[in-house]
Amino acid sequence: MDNILISSAQLIVPGHPQNGNIVDILIEAGNISLIAPRIKPTNKQIHVIDGKGRIVSAGFFDLHANFGEPGLETKEDIITGTAAAAAGGYTGVAVYPNTNPPIHSRSEVALVVNSAKGNIVDVYPVGTISKRREGKELAELYDMQLAGAIAFSDGDHAVQQASLMGRALLYAKGFEGLVISFPEDESVAGGHQMNEGQMSTYLGMKGKPNLAESLMVSRDLFLAEYNDARIHFTSISTAESVDLIKKAKAKGLNVTCDVAAHNLVYTDEEVIGFDSNFKVNPPLRTKKDIKALLKGLKEGTIDAVVSQHTPHEVEYKNVEFHIAKEGILGLQTTLPFLIEAGFNADDIVRYLVVQPRQVVGKEIPTFEVGSEANLVLFDMNEKWMLNTNTNKSKSENSPVFGQELRGKVKVVVNHGQLVEIK
């Protein structure tokens, strides 16, 4: 990588003495060598990047993304997944075990870790809670953590047995492991197509009630309290979940949670056109739920925003709504969705940079002289279009494919590598 000078960008790094200031940043041999109001290039070998009107911060970190490797590489492999991540501003991604085979032993964890070595984006596998994600027998959690697993979840298979979830929480507590709950009671949610409410009734489709989520949130909060253990909830989507977690935090429970970016901007009214790209899990909810989610973020109940990036081949999406697979692309659209939801640059850094890393105990990249450069440069106002030219994923299942978006990542730097997004 050439020596780089990012000029006239607004630095947003909470706690940094230059936080909020317009600065120049000089990067030499992959490390930050100088931060100052004005840096004059000393030679022609420096690659100058115009940061005027743009934000520079530490790279984004995603707590919930799905790649297909191992076994489902036709959806997404590590190379294309990390390319999409970099284009979305991410320098770190936690990948879920929704693979075939699942990431349920040391072998799969090691495969993901080794396959991602040398990449500009750090890839952290999330191991399963149960063997084969079947919800019957506890997987070798500690063994997977030693191999590089960052946390444990059964992905989009919620753990239905309370006893198994309780054992996982207690066991992980012994080595400071993090158990992630995808809150869904299948006995209540089974057979759903969308959110249960006026719109599902109008469309004549089976609906998943908010109760399916809040029941599981409530159960797992009780289990975490009983075992005095830490727990993280991913992709919460209802007002009831926000309220339950808010009360649990006030009570002193060691609980964190995140929300998918698309659940902050879209409601179940989008389903009226039967576009399968709006079929996600948890489903798009109501305006009341979105209001509660946004308030939960601003009040600190919700800790992070995730992409919930879930690529699918065209044959799984270009079908009737009721048989289409759930999930959409998210890595390249999380920033535009947060801007659409009304968040400013400080909020975006909080929910995509700082707090996601705090949840999993990763150090927040510093902007000290001599430290390795791990950063993103993004524009809050630049408009662009997600299409076949700009999309870095193998898949195209996004409801905003072919639409103009506001908020664009321009540059990502990490591990001595540079990606400029045109």
CSV table of C-alpha atoms in Angstrom, one decimal:
chain,number,residue,atom,x,y,z
A,1,MET,CA,0.0,0.0,0.0
A,2,ASP,CA,1.3,3.5,-0.9
A,3,ASN,CA,1.6,6.1,1.8
A,4,ILE,CA,-1.7,7.8,2.2
A,5,LEU,CA,-2.8,11.3,3.1
A,6,ILE,CA,-6.5,11.8,4.0
A,7,SER,CA,-7.1,15.5,3.8
A,8,SER,CA,-9.7,17.8,5.5
A,9,ALA,CA,-11.9,15.0,7.0
A,10,GLN,CA,-13.9,15.4,10.2
A,11,LEU,CA,-12.5,13.0,12.8
A,12,ILE,CA,-15.1,11.2,14.9
A,13,VAL,CA,-13.3,9.1,17.5
A,14,PRO,CA,-14.9,9.4,21.0
A,15,GLY,CA,-12.3,10.4,23.6
A,16,HIS,CA,-9.7,11.5,21.1
A,17,PRO,CA,-8.3,15.0,21.6
A,18,GLN,CA,-9.1,15.9,18.0
A,19,ASN,CA,-12.6,14.4,18.1
A,20,GLY,CA,-14.9,16.5,16.0
A,21,ASN,CA,-12.1,18.5,14.3
A,22,ILE,CA,-11.3,18.7,10.7
A,23,VAL,CA,-7.9,17.1,10.3
A,24,ASP,CA,-5.4,15.6,7.8
A,25,ILE,CA,-4.2,12.0,8.5
A,26,LEU,CA,-1.0,10.7,7.2
A,27,ILE,CA,-0.6,6.9,6.9
A,28,GLU,CA,2.8,5.4,6.2
A,29,ALA,CA,3.6,1.7,5.9
A,30,GLY,CA,0.1,1.0,7.2
A,31,ASN,CA,0.5,3.0,10.4
A,32,ILE,CA,-0.8,6.4,11.4
A,33,SER,CA,2.3,8.7,11.4
A,34,LEU,CA,0.7,12.1,11.9
A,35,ILE,CA,-2.7,13.8,12.6
A,36,ALA,CA,-2.7,17.6,12.2
A,37,PRO,CA,-5.0,20.4,11.0
A,38,ARG,CA,-2.8,20.6,7.9
A,39,ILE,CA,-0.2,18.3,6.5
A,40,LYS,CA,1.8,19.2,3.4
A,41,PRO,CA,2.9,16.2,1.3
A,42,THR,CA,6.6,15.9,1.3
A,43,ASN,CA,6.9,13.8,-1.8
A,44,LYS,CA,5.0,12.7,-4.9
A,45,GLN,CA,4.8,9.1,-3.6
A,46,ILE,CA,1.9,10.0,-1.2
A,47,HIS,CA,-1.6,9.0,-2.4
A,48,VAL,CA,-3.8,12.0,-1.4
A,49,ILE,CA,-7.5,11.3,-0.7
A,50,ASP,CA,-9.9,14.2,-0.4
A,51,GLY,CA,-11.9,14.0,2.8
A,52,LYS,CA,-13.6,17.4,2.6
A,53,GLY,CA,-17.1,17.2,3.9
A,54,ARG,CA,-16.6,13.6,4.9
A,55,ILE,CA,-16.3,11.6,8.2
A,56,VAL,CA,-13.3,9.5,9.2
A,57,SER,CA,-13.6,7.0,12.1
A,58,ALA,CA,-12.4,3.6,13.1
A,59,GLY,CA,-13.7,0.9,10.8
A,60,PHE,CA,-17.3,-0.4,11.3
A,61,PHE,CA,-17.8,-3.8,13.1
A,62,ASP,CA,-20.8,-6.0,12.3
A,63,LEU,CA,-22.1,-8.3,15.0
A,64,HIS,CA,-24.3,-10.4,12.7
A,65,ALA,CA,-23.6,-11.3,9.1
A,66,ASN,CA,-24.1,-14.5,7.1
A,67,PHE,CA,-21.6,-15.9,4.6
A,68,GLY,CA,-22.1,-19.3,3.0
A,69,GLU,CA,-18.7,-20.8,3.7
A,70,PRO,CA,-18.4,-23.6,4.4
A,71,GLY,CA,-20.8,-25.5,2.2
A,72,LEU,CA,-23.0,-22.7,0.8
A,73,GLU,CA,-20.5,-20.8,-1.2
A,74,THR,CA,-23.0,-20.3,-4.0
A,75,LYS,CA,-24.7,-17.8,-1.7
A,76,GLU,CA,-21.5,-16.1,-0.5
A,77,ASP,CA,-18.0,-17.0,0.2
A,78,ILE,CA,-15.4,-15.3,2.4
A,79,ILE,CA,-13.9,-13.4,-0.5
A,80,THR,CA,-17.1,-11.9,-1.8
A,81,GLY,CA,-18.5,-11.5,1.7
A,82,THR,CA,-15.5,-9.5,2.9
A,83,ALA,CA,-15.6,-7.5,-0.4
A,84,ALA,CA,-19.2,-6.5,0.4
A,85,ALA,CA,-18.2,-5.8,4.0
A,86,ALA,CA,-15.3,-3.5,3.0
A,87,ALA,CA,-17.6,-1.7,0.5
A,88,GLY,CA,-20.0,-1.1,3.4
A,89,GLY,CA,-17.2,0.4,5.7
A,90,TYR,CA,-16.6,-2.7,7.8
A,91,THR,CA,-13.1,-3.8,9.0
A,92,GLY,CA,-14.5,-6.5,11.3
A,93,VAL,CA,-17.4,-9.0,10.8
A,94,ALA,CA,-18.9,-11.7,13.0
A,95,VAL,CA,-20.2,-14.5,10.8
A,96,TYR,CA,-23.0,-16.7,11.9
A,97,PRO,CA,-23.1,-20.6,11.7
A,98,ASN,CA,-25.9,-20.8,9.2
A,99,THR,CA,-23.7,-22.9,7.0
A,100,ASN,CA,-23.5,-26.5,5.8
A,101,PRO,CA,-21.9,-28.0,7.9
A,102,PRO,CA,-22.6,-25.5,10.6
A,103,ILE,CA,-19.7,-23.9,12.4
A,104,HIS,CA,-20.2,-26.4,15.3
A,105,SER,CA,-16.6,-27.6,16.0
A,106,ARG,CA,-13.0,-26.6,16.1
A,107,SER,CA,-12.6,-27.7,12.5
A,108,GLU,CA,-15.2,-25.3,11.0
A,109,VAL,CA,-14.0,-22.5,13.2
A,110,ALA,CA,-10.4,-23.0,12.0
A,111,LEU,CA,-11.5,-23.2,8.4
A,112,VAL,CA,-13.1,-19.8,8.5
A,113,VAL,CA,-10.3,-18.2,10.5
A,114,ASN,CA,-7.6,-19.6,8.1
A,115,SER,CA,-9.6,-18.8,4.9
A,116,ALA,CA,-10.0,-15.1,6.0
A,117,LYS,CA,-6.3,-14.6,6.9
A,118,GLY,CA,-4.6,-11.7,5.1
A,119,ASN,CA,-7.9,-10.0,4.3
A,120,ILE,CA,-8.6,-6.3,4.8
A,121,VAL,CA,-11.7,-7.3,6.8
A,122,ASP,CA,-11.2,-9.3,10.0
A,123,VAL,CA,-13.7,-12.3,10.1
A,124,TYR,CA,-14.7,-13.7,13.4
A,125,PRO,CA,-16.7,-17.0,13.4
A,126,VAL,CA,-19.7,-17.5,15.7
A,127,GLY,CA,-19.8,-21.1,16.8
A,128,THR,CA,-23.0,-23.0,17.4
A,129,ILE,CA,-24.6,-23.5,20.8
A,130,SER,CA,-25.7,-27.0,19.9
A,131,LYS,CA,-24.2,-29.7,17.7
A,132,ARG,CA,-25.5,-29.4,14.1
A,133,ARG,CA,-27.8,-26.6,15.3
A,134,GLU,CA,-30.3,-29.2,16.3
A,135,GLY,CA,-30.9,-27.8,19.8
A,136,LYS,CA,-30.4,-31.2,21.5
A,137,GLU,CA,-26.8,-31.5,22.6
A,138,LEU,CA,-24.4,-28.8,23.7
A,139,ALA,CA,-21.5,-28.2,21.2
A,140,GLU,CA,-17.9,-27.9,22.3
A,141,LEU,CA,-18.0,-24.2,23.1
A,142,TYR,CA,-14.7,-23.8,24.9
A,143,ASP,CA,-12.9,-25.8,22.2
A,144,MET,CA,-14.3,-23.5,19.5
A,145,GLN,CA,-13.4,-20.4,21.5
A,146,LEU,CA,-9.8,-21.6,21.7
A,147,ALA,CA,-9.9,-22.0,17.9
A,148,GLY,CA,-11.1,-18.5,17.3
A,149,ALA,CA,-14.9,-18.4,17.8
A,150,ILE,CA,-16.0,-15.0,19.1
A,151,ALA,CA,-19.4,-16.0,20.5
A,152,PHE,CA,-22.0,-18.8,20.3
A,153,SER,CA,-25.4,-18.9,18.6
A,154,ASP,CA,-27.5,-21.4,16.7
A,155,GLY,CA,-28.0,-18.8,14.1
A,156,ASP,CA,-31.5,-18.6,12.8
A,157,HIS,CA,-32.4,-21.7,14.7
A,158,ALA,CA,-33.5,-20.4,18.1
A,159,VAL,CA,-32.7,-22.8,21.0
A,160,GLN,CA,-36.1,-24.1,22.0
A,161,GLN,CA,-35.0,-26.2,25.0
A,162,ALA,CA,-34.7,-24.0,28.1
A,163,SER,CA,-32.5,-26.5,29.8
A,164,LEU,CA,-30.0,-26.5,27.0
A,165,MET,CA,-29.9,-22.7,26.8
A,166,GLY,CA,-29.4,-22.6,30.6
A,167,ARG,CA,-26.5,-25.1,30.4
A,168,ALA,CA,-24.9,-23.1,27.6
A,169,LEU,CA,-25.1,-19.9,29.6
A,170,LEU,CA,-23.6,-21.5,32.7
A,171,TYR,CA,-20.9,-23.3,30.8
A,172,ALA,CA,-19.9,-20.2,28.8
A,173,LYS,CA,-19.8,-18.2,32.0
A,174,GLY,CA,-16.8,-20.3,33.2
A,175,PHE,CA,-14.6,-19.1,30.4
A,176,GLU,CA,-16.2,-15.7,29.7
A,177,GLY,CA,-17.8,-16.8,26.5
A,178,LEU,CA,-20.7,-14.9,25.0
A,179,VAL,CA,-24.0,-16.7,24.3
A,180,ILE,CA,-26.2,-15.0,21.7
A,181,SER,CA,-29.9,-15.6,21.6
A,182,PHE,CA,-31.9,-15.3,18.5
A,183,PRO,CA,-35.3,-14.9,20.2
A,184,GLU,CA,-38.0,-16.9,18.6
A,185,ASP,CA,-40.5,-19.3,20.1
A,186,GLU,CA,-41.2,-21.7,17.2
A,187,SER,CA,-44.4,-23.0,18.8
A,188,VAL,CA,-45.8,-19.5,18.5
A,189,ALA,CA,-44.0,-18.4,15.3
A,190,GLY,CA,-44.3,-21.6,13.2
A,191,GLY,CA,-45.6,-21.3,9.7
A,192,HIS,CA,-45.5,-17.5,9.6
A,193,GLN,CA,-44.9,-15.4,6.5
A,194,MET,CA,-44.8,-11.9,7.9
A,195,ASN,CA,-45.7,-9.8,11.0
A,196,GLU,CA,-49.0,-10.6,12.5
A,197,GLY,CA,-51.3,-7.6,12.4
A,198,GLN,CA,-53.7,-5.7,10.2
A,199,MET,CA,-51.5,-6.1,7.1
A,200,SER,CA,-51.2,-9.9,7.5
A,201,THR,CA,-55.0,-10.1,7.9
A,202,TYR,CA,-55.5,-7.9,4.9
A,203,LEU,CA,-53.2,-10.0,2.8
A,204,GLY,CA,-54.5,-13.3,4.1
A,205,MET,CA,-51.1,-14.6,5.2
A,206,LYS,CA,-50.0,-16.3,8.4
A,207,GLY,CA,-48.5,-13.8,10.7
A,208,LYS,CA,-45.8,-14.1,13.4
A,209,PRO,CA,-46.9,-12.2,16.5
A,210,ASN,CA,-44.6,-10.1,18.6
A,211,LEU,CA,-45.3,-12.6,21.3
A,212,ALA,CA,-43.1,-15.2,19.6
A,213,GLU,CA,-40.1,-12.9,20.2
A,214,SER,CA,-40.9,-11.4,23.6
A,215,LEU,CA,-41.7,-14.9,25.1
A,216,MET,CA,-38.1,-16.0,24.2
A,217,VAL,CA,-36.6,-12.7,25.4
A,218,SER,CA,-38.4,-13.1,28.7
A,219,ARG,CA,-37.3,-16.8,29.0
A,220,ASP,CA,-33.7,-16.2,28.3
A,221,LEU,CA,-33.5,-13.2,30.6
A,222,PHE,CA,-34.8,-15.4,33.4
A,223,LEU,CA,-32.2,-18.0,32.5
A,224,ALA,CA,-29.4,-15.5,32.4
A,225,GLU,CA,-30.5,-14.1,35.8
A,226,TYR,CA,-30.8,-17.6,37.3
A,227,ASN,CA,-27.3,-18.5,36.1
A,228,ASP,CA,-25.8,-15.0,36.8
A,229,ALA,CA,-24.6,-15.1,33.2
A,230,ARG,CA,-24.1,-12.7,30.4
A,231,ILE,CA,-26.4,-12.8,27.3
A,232,HIS,CA,-26.7,-11.0,24.0
A,233,PHE,CA,-29.9,-10.8,22.0
A,234,THR,CA,-29.6,-10.4,18.2
A,235,SER,CA,-32.0,-8.8,15.8
A,236,ILE,CA,-34.7,-7.8,18.2
A,237,SER,CA,-37.7,-6.2,16.4
A,238,THR,CA,-40.5,-5.5,18.8
A,239,ALA,CA,-41.5,-2.8,21.3
A,240,GLU,CA,-42.1,-5.5,23.9
A,241,SER,CA,-38.5,-6.8,23.6
A,242,VAL,CA,-37.1,-3.3,24.0
A,243,ASP,CA,-39.2,-2.9,27.2
A,244,LEU,CA,-38.1,-6.3,28.6
A,245,ILE,CA,-34.4,-5.6,28.0
A,246,LYS,CA,-34.6,-2.1,29.3
A,247,LYS,CA,-36.1,-3.4,32.6
A,248,ALA,CA,-33.4,-6.1,32.8
A,249,LYS,CA,-30.6,-3.6,32.4
A,250,ALA,CA,-32.2,-1.4,35.1
A,251,LYS,CA,-32.2,-4.5,37.3
A,252,GLY,CA,-28.5,-5.0,36.8
A,253,LEU,CA,-28.5,-8.0,34.5
A,254,ASN,CA,-25.5,-8.4,32.2
A,255,VAL,CA,-27.5,-8.1,28.9
A,256,THR,CA,-26.8,-6.5,25.5
A,257,CYS,CA,-28.8,-6.5,22.3
A,258,ASP,CA,-28.7,-5.4,18.7
A,259,VAL,CA,-31.2,-4.6,15.9
A,260,ALA,CA,-31.1,-5.1,12.2
A,261,ALA,CA,-30.8,-1.9,10.1
A,262,HIS,CA,-33.7,-2.8,7.9
A,263,ASN,CA,-36.0,-3.1,10.9
A,264,LEU,CA,-35.4,0.6,11.6
A,265,VAL,CA,-36.8,1.8,8.3
A,266,TYR,CA,-39.3,-0.6,6.8
A,267,THR,CA,-42.7,-1.7,8.2
A,268,ASP,CA,-44.9,-4.7,7.3
A,269,GLU,CA,-46.8,-2.4,4.9
A,270,GLU,CA,-44.0,-3.0,2.4
A,271,VAL,CA,-45.2,-6.6,2.0
A,272,ILE,CA,-48.3,-5.5,0.2
A,273,GLY,CA,-46.5,-5.8,-3.1
A,274,PHE,CA,-45.4,-9.4,-2.3
A,275,ASP,CA,-41.8,-8.5,-3.0
A,276,SER,CA,-39.9,-11.4,-1.5
A,277,ASN,CA,-36.9,-9.1,-0.8
A,278,PHE,CA,-39.0,-7.8,2.1
A,279,LYS,CA,-39.3,-11.3,3.6
A,280,VAL,CA,-36.9,-11.3,6.6
A,281,ASN,CA,-36.7,-12.9,10.0
A,282,PRO,CA,-37.6,-11.4,12.3
A,283,PRO,CA,-40.3,-9.9,10.0
A,284,LEU,CA,-40.8,-6.2,9.3
A,285,ARG,CA,-43.0,-4.9,12.1
A,286,THR,CA,-45.1,-1.8,12.6
A,287,LYS,CA,-44.5,1.9,13.0
A,288,LYS,CA,-45.0,1.5,16.7
A,289,ASP,CA,-42.3,-1.1,16.9
A,290,ILE,CA,-39.9,1.1,14.8
A,291,LYS,CA,-40.5,4.0,17.1
A,292,ALA,CA,-39.7,1.8,20.2
A,293,LEU,CA,-36.5,0.5,18.5
A,294,LEU,CA,-35.3,4.0,17.6
A,295,LYS,CA,-36.0,5.2,21.2
A,296,GLY,CA,-34.2,2.1,22.5
A,297,LEU,CA,-31.1,3.0,20.6
A,298,LYS,CA,-31.1,6.6,21.7
A,299,GLU,CA,-31.7,5.7,25.3
A,300,GLY,CA,-29.0,3.0,25.3
A,301,THR,CA,-31.2,-0.1,25.7
A,302,ILE,CA,-30.1,-1.3,22.3
A,303,ASP,CA,-26.3,-1.4,22.0
A,304,ALA,CA,-25.6,-1.9,18.3
A,305,VAL,CA,-27.0,-2.0,14.8
A,306,VAL,CA,-26.3,-5.1,12.6
A,307,SER,CA,-26.5,-5.7,8.9
A,308,GLN,CA,-28.0,-9.2,9.3
A,309,HIS,CA,-26.5,-9.7,5.8
A,310,THR,CA,-28.2,-12.9,4.4
A,311,PRO,CA,-27.5,-13.5,0.7
A,312,HIS,CA,-29.5,-16.0,-1.4
A,313,GLU,CA,-29.3,-17.3,-4.9
A,314,VAL,CA,-32.0,-15.9,-7.3
A,315,GLU,CA,-34.0,-19.2,-7.3
A,316,TYR,CA,-34.7,-18.8,-3.6
A,317,LYS,CA,-36.0,-15.3,-3.9
A,318,ASN,CA,-37.5,-15.0,-7.4
A,319,VAL,CA,-40.5,-17.2,-6.3
A,320,GLU,CA,-43.9,-16.7,-4.6
A,321,PHE,CA,-43.6,-14.9,-1.3
A,322,HIS,CA,-44.8,-17.8,0.8
A,323,ILE,CA,-42.0,-20.1,-0.4
A,324,ALA,CA,-39.2,-17.6,-0.7
A,325,LYS,CA,-36.3,-17.8,1.7
A,326,GLU,CA,-36.0,-15.2,4.4
A,327,GLY,CA,-33.2,-12.6,4.4
A,328,ILE,CA,-31.7,-9.7,2.5
A,329,LEU,CA,-28.3,-8.2,1.7
A,330,GLY,CA,-27.2,-5.7,4.3
A,331,LEU,CA,-23.5,-5.0,4.5
A,332,GLN,CA,-23.5,-2.3,1.9
A,333,THR,CA,-26.8,-0.7,2.9
A,334,THR,CA,-26.5,-0.4,6.7
A,335,LEU,CA,-25.0,3.1,6.5
A,336,PRO,CA,-27.7,4.4,4.2
A,337,PHE,CA,-30.4,2.8,6.3
A,338,LEU,CA,-29.1,4.5,9.5
A,339,ILE,CA,-29.0,7.9,7.7
A,340,GLU,CA,-32.5,7.3,6.4
A,341,ALA,CA,-33.6,6.5,10.0
A,342,GLY,CA,-32.4,10.0,11.0
A,343,PHE,CA,-29.1,9.2,12.8
A,344,ASN,CA,-26.1,11.6,12.7
A,345,ALA,CA,-22.4,10.7,12.3
A,346,ASP,CA,-21.8,10.5,16.1
A,347,ASP,CA,-24.7,8.0,16.4
A,348,ILE,CA,-23.4,6.0,13.5
A,349,VAL,CA,-19.9,5.7,15.1
A,350,ARG,CA,-21.5,4.7,18.4
A,351,TYR,CA,-23.7,1.9,16.9
A,352,LEU,CA,-21.4,0.6,14.2
A,353,VAL,CA,-17.9,1.2,15.6
A,354,VAL,CA,-17.7,1.5,19.4
A,355,GLN,CA,-20.5,-0.4,21.0
A,356,PRO,CA,-20.4,-3.5,18.7
A,357,ARG,CA,-16.8,-4.0,19.7
A,358,GLN,CA,-17.6,-3.5,23.3
A,359,VAL,CA,-20.2,-6.3,23.2
A,360,VAL,CA,-17.6,-8.9,22.1
A,361,GLY,CA,-14.7,-7.4,24.0
A,362,LYS,CA,-12.7,-6.3,21.0
A,363,GLU,CA,-10.4,-3.2,21.3
A,364,ILE,CA,-11.6,-0.1,19.5
A,365,PRO,CA,-9.0,0.9,17.0
A,366,THR,CA,-7.1,4.0,18.1
A,367,PHE,CA,-5.9,7.0,16.2
A,368,GLU,CA,-2.7,7.4,18.0
A,369,VAL,CA,0.6,8.2,16.2
A,370,GLY,CA,2.3,4.8,15.5
A,371,SER,CA,-0.9,2.7,15.7
A,372,GLU,CA,-2.0,0.6,12.9
A,373,ALA,CA,-4.5,2.4,10.6
A,374,ASN,CA,-8.0,0.8,10.9
A,375,LEU,CA,-10.4,3.3,9.5
A,376,VAL,CA,-13.3,4.2,7.2
A,377,LEU,CA,-14.0,7.4,5.3
A,378,PHE,CA,-17.6,8.0,4.5
A,379,ASP,CA,-19.9,10.6,3.1
A,380,MET,CA,-23.2,11.3,4.8
A,381,ASN,CA,-24.8,12.9,1.8
A,382,GLU,CA,-23.3,11.4,-1.3
A,383,LYS,CA,-25.9,9.5,-3.4
A,384,TRP,CA,-25.2,6.2,-5.1
A,385,MET,CA,-27.1,3.2,-6.5
A,386,LEU,CA,-26.8,-0.4,-5.5
A,387,ASN,CA,-26.7,-2.3,-8.8
A,388,THR,CA,-24.7,-4.9,-10.6
A,389,ASN,CA,-21.8,-2.5,-10.9
A,390,THR,CA,-21.6,-1.5,-7.2
A,391,ASN,CA,-22.8,-4.7,-5.5
A,392,LYS,CA,-19.9,-6.8,-4.2
A,393,SER,CA,-22.0,-9.7,-3.0
A,394,LYS,CA,-22.6,-12.9,-5.1
A,395,SER,CA,-26.3,-12.3,-4.5
A,396,GLU,CA,-28.7,-9.5,-5.3
A,397,ASN,CA,-31.6,-10.1,-2.9
A,398,SER,CA,-32.0,-6.5,-1.6
A,399,PRO,CA,-35.2,-4.4,-1.7
A,400,VAL,CA,-33.2,-1.4,-2.7
A,401,PHE,CA,-31.4,-3.0,-5.6
A,402,GLY,CA,-31.5,-0.5,-8.5
A,403,GLN,CA,-32.5,2.4,-6.2
A,404,GLU,CA,-30.7,5.5,-5.2
A,405,LEU,CA,-29.3,5.6,-1.7
A,406,ARG,CA,-27.8,8.4,0.4
A,407,GLY,CA,-24.7,7.8,2.4
A,408,LYS,CA,-21.6,6.2,0.8
A,409,VAL,CA,-18.4,4.6,2.1
A,410,LYS,CA,-15.4,6.0,0.2
A,411,VAL,CA,-12.3,4.4,1.7
A,412,VAL,CA,-11.4,1.6,4.0
A,413,VAL,CA,-7.9,1.0,5.4
A,414,ASN,CA,-6.8,-2.0,7.6
A,415,HIS,CA,-3.8,-4.3,7.9
A,416,GLY,CA,-1.8,-2.1,5.5
A,417,GLN,CA,-4.4,-2.5,2.8
A,418,LEU,CA,-6.5,0.2,1.1
A,419,VAL,CA,-9.9,-0.2,-0.6
A,420,GLU,CA,-11.4,2.8,-2.4
A,421,ILE,CA,-15.0,2.5,-3.3
A,422,LYS,CA,-15.9,4.2,-6.6
